[in-house]
CSV table of C-alpha atoms in Angstrom, one decimal:
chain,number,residue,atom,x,y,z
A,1,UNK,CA,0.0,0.0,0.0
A,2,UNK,CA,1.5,3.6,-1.0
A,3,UNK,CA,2.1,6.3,1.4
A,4,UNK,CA,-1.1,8.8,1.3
A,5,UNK,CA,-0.6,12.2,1.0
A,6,UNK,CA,-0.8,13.0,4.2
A,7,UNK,CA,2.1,10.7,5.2
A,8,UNK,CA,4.2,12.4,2.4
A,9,UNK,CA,3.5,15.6,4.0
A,10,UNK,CA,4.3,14.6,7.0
A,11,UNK,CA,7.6,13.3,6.2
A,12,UNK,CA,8.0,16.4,4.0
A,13,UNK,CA,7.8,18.6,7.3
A,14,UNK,CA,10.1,16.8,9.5
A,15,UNK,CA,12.9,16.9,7.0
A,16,UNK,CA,12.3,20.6,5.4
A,17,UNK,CA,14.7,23.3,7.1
A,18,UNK,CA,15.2,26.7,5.8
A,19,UNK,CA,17.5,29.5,7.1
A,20,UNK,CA,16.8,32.8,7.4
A,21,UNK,CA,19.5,33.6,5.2
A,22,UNK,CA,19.0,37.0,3.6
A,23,UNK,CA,19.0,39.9,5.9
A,24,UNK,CA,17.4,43.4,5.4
A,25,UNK,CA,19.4,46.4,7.0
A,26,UNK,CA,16.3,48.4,6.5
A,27,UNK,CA,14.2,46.5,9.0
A,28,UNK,CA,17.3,44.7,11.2
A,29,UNK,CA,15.9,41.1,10.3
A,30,UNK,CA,17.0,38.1,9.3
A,31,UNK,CA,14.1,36.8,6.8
A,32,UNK,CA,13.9,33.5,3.9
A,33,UNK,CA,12.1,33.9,0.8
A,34,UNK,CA,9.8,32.1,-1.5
A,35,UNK,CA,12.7,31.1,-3.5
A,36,UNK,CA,14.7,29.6,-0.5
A,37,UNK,CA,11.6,27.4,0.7
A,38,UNK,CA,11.1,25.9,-3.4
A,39,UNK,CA,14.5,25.1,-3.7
A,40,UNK,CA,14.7,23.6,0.1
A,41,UNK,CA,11.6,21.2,-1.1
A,42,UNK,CA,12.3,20.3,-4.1
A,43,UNK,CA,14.7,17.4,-3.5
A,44,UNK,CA,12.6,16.4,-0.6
A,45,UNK,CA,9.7,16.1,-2.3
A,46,UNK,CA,11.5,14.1,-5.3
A,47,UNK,CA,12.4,11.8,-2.7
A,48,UNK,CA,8.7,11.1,-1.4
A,49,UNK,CA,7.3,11.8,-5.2
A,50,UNK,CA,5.3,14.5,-4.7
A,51,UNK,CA,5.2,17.8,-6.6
A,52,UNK,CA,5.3,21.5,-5.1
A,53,UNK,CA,3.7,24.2,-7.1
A,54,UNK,CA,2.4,27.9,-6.1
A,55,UNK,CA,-0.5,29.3,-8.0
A,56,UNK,CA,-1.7,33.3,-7.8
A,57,UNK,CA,-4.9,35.0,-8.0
A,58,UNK,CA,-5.7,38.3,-7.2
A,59,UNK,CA,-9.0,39.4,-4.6
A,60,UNK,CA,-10.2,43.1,-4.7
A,61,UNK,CA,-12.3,43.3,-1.4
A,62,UNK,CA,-15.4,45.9,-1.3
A,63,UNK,CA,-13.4,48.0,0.8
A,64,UNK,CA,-11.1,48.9,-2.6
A,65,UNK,CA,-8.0,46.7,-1.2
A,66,UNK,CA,-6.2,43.9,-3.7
A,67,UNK,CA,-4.9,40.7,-1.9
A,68,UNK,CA,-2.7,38.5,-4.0
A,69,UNK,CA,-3.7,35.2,-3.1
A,70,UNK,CA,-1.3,32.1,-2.9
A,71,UNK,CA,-1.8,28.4,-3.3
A,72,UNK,CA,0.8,25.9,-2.3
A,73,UNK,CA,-0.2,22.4,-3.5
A,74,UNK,CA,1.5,19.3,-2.6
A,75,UNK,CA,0.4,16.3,-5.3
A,76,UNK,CA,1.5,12.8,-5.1
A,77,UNK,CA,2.9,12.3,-8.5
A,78,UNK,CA,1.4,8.3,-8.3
A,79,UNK,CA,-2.3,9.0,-6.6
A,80,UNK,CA,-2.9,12.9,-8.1
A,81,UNK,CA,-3.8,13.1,-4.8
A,82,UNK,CA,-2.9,16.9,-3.1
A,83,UNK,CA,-3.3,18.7,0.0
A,84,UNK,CA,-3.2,23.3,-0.7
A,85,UNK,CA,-2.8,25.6,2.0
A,86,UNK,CA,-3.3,29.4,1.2
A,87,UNK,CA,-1.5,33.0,1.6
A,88,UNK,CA,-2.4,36.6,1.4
A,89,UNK,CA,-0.3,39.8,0.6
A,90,UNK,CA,-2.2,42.8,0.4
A,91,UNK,CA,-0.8,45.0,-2.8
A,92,UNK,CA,0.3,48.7,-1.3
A,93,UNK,CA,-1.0,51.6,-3.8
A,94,UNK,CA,2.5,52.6,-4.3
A,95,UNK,CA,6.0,51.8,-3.3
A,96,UNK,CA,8.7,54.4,-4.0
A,97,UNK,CA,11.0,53.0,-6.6
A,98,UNK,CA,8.8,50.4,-7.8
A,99,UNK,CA,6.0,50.4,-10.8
A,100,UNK,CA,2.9,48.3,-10.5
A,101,UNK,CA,4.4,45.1,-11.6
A,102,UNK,CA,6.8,44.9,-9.2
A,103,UNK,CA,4.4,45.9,-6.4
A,104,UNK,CA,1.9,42.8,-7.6
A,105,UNK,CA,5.5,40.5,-7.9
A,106,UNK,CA,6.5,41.2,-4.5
A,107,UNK,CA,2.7,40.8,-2.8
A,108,UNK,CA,2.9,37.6,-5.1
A,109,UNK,CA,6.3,36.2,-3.4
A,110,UNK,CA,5.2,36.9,-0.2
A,111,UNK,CA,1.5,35.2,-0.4
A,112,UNK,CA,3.8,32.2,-1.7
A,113,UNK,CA,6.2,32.4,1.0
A,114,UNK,CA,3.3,32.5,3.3
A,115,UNK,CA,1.2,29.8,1.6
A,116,UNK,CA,4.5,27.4,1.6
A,117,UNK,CA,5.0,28.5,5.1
A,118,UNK,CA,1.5,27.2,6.0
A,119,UNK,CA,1.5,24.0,3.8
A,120,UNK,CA,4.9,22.9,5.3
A,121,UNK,CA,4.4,24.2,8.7
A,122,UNK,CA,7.0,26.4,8.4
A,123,UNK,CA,7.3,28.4,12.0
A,124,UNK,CA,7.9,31.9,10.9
A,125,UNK,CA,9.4,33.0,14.6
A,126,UNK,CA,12.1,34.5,15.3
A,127,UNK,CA,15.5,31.9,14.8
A,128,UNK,CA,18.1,31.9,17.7
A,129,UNK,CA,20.7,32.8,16.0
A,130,UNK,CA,18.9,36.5,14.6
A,131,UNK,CA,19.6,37.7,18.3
A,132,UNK,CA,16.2,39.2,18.7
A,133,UNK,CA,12.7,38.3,20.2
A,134,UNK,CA,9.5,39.0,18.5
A,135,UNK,CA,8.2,41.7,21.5
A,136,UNK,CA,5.2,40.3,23.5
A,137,UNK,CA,2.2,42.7,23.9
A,138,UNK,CA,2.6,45.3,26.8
A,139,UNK,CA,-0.9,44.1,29.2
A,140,UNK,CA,-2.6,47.3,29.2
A,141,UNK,CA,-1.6,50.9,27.8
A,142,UNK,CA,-1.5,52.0,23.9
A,143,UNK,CA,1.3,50.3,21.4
A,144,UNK,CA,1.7,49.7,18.1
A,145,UNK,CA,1.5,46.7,16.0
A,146,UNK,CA,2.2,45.9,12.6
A,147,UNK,CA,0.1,43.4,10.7
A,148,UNK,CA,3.1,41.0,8.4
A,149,UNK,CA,0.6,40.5,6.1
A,150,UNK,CA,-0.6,43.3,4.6
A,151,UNK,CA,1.5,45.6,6.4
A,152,UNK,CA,-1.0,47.9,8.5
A,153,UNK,CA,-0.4,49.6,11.0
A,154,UNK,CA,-2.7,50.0,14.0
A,155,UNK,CA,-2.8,51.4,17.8
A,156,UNK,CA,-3.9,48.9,19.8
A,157,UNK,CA,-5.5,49.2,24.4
A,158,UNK,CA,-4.6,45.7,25.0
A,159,UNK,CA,-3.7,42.0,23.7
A,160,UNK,CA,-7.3,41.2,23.8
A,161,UNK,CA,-8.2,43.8,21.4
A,162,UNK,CA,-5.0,43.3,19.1
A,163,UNK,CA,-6.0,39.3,18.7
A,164,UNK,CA,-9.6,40.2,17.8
A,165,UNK,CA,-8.6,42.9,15.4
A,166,UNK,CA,-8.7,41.4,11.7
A,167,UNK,CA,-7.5,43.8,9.5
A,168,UNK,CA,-7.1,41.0,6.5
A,169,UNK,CA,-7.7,37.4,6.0
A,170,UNK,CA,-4.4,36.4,8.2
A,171,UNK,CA,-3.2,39.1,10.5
A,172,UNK,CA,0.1,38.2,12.0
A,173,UNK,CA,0.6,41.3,14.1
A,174,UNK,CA,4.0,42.3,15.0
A,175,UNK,CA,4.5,45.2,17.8
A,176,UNK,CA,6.7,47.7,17.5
């Protein structure tokens, strides 16, 4: 009897490691890209016989704002069989230095990071070696979190009201 999909994934997740590796001076982090996770899985998912792929779409919402819209898809190259987890970038309106194509490219790399992140269970924390923690919520009092996703910025009473908050389809707030 063949391995399902699921046991492929599985087997996918505990072997799959990827480094932080490119660093932006701009922000002081340590961060890995869309690229780095691809070529990470690819010889791991030759191994089991599975294909990766990444597939864009882009959402407008009624409120005006565009989401690219990522979908990682494991297949079993035997069965068809094939297991697709999801990521959102919101597209900014502008970004110095950058025309609209690059703007959608860059939302479209980071929905795919995301998406890969989520179909590999790929913990997007803070690595021991980057020397920094991600800052926990102060309890009470006003601070400022960033969402990673789509990048807004919001003023927040409490942790409480920052978890609630949903300023996209998956916040993952940051405070500043």
């Amino acid at each position: 009897m063949a391995d399902s999909i699921n046991s492929k994934l599985l087997a996918v997740q505990q072997t799959l490691k990827v480094e932080k590796g490119h660093y932006n001076e701009f922000g002081g982090f340590w961060s890995r890209s869309k690229e780095d996770i691809l070529e990470a899985a690819k010889p791991i998912c030759h191994e089991v016989g599975c294909t990766i792929t990444c597939d864009d779409h882009v959402r407008m919402l009624e409120n005006g704002w565009v989401y690219v819209v990522s979908t990682a898809t494991l297949t079993d190259s035997d069965t068809g069989d094939s297991i697709e987890r999801h990521g959102y970038a919101r597209e900014t309106e502008a970004k110095t230095k950058m025309d609209p194509s690059q703007i959608t490219g860059s939302a479209s790399s980071y929905a795919g990071k995301r998406a890969l992140g989520n179909l590999f269970a790929i913990d997007d924390s803070t690595d021991a070696d980057t020397g920094s923690e991600k800052p926990a919520p102060p309890a009470n009092g006003p601070f400022i979190a960033r969402c990673r996703s789509c990048g807004m910025r919001m003023q927040f009473f409490n942790p409480e009201q920052m978890a609630a908050y949903r300023c996209c389809p998956n916040p993952d707030y940051e405070v500043e």
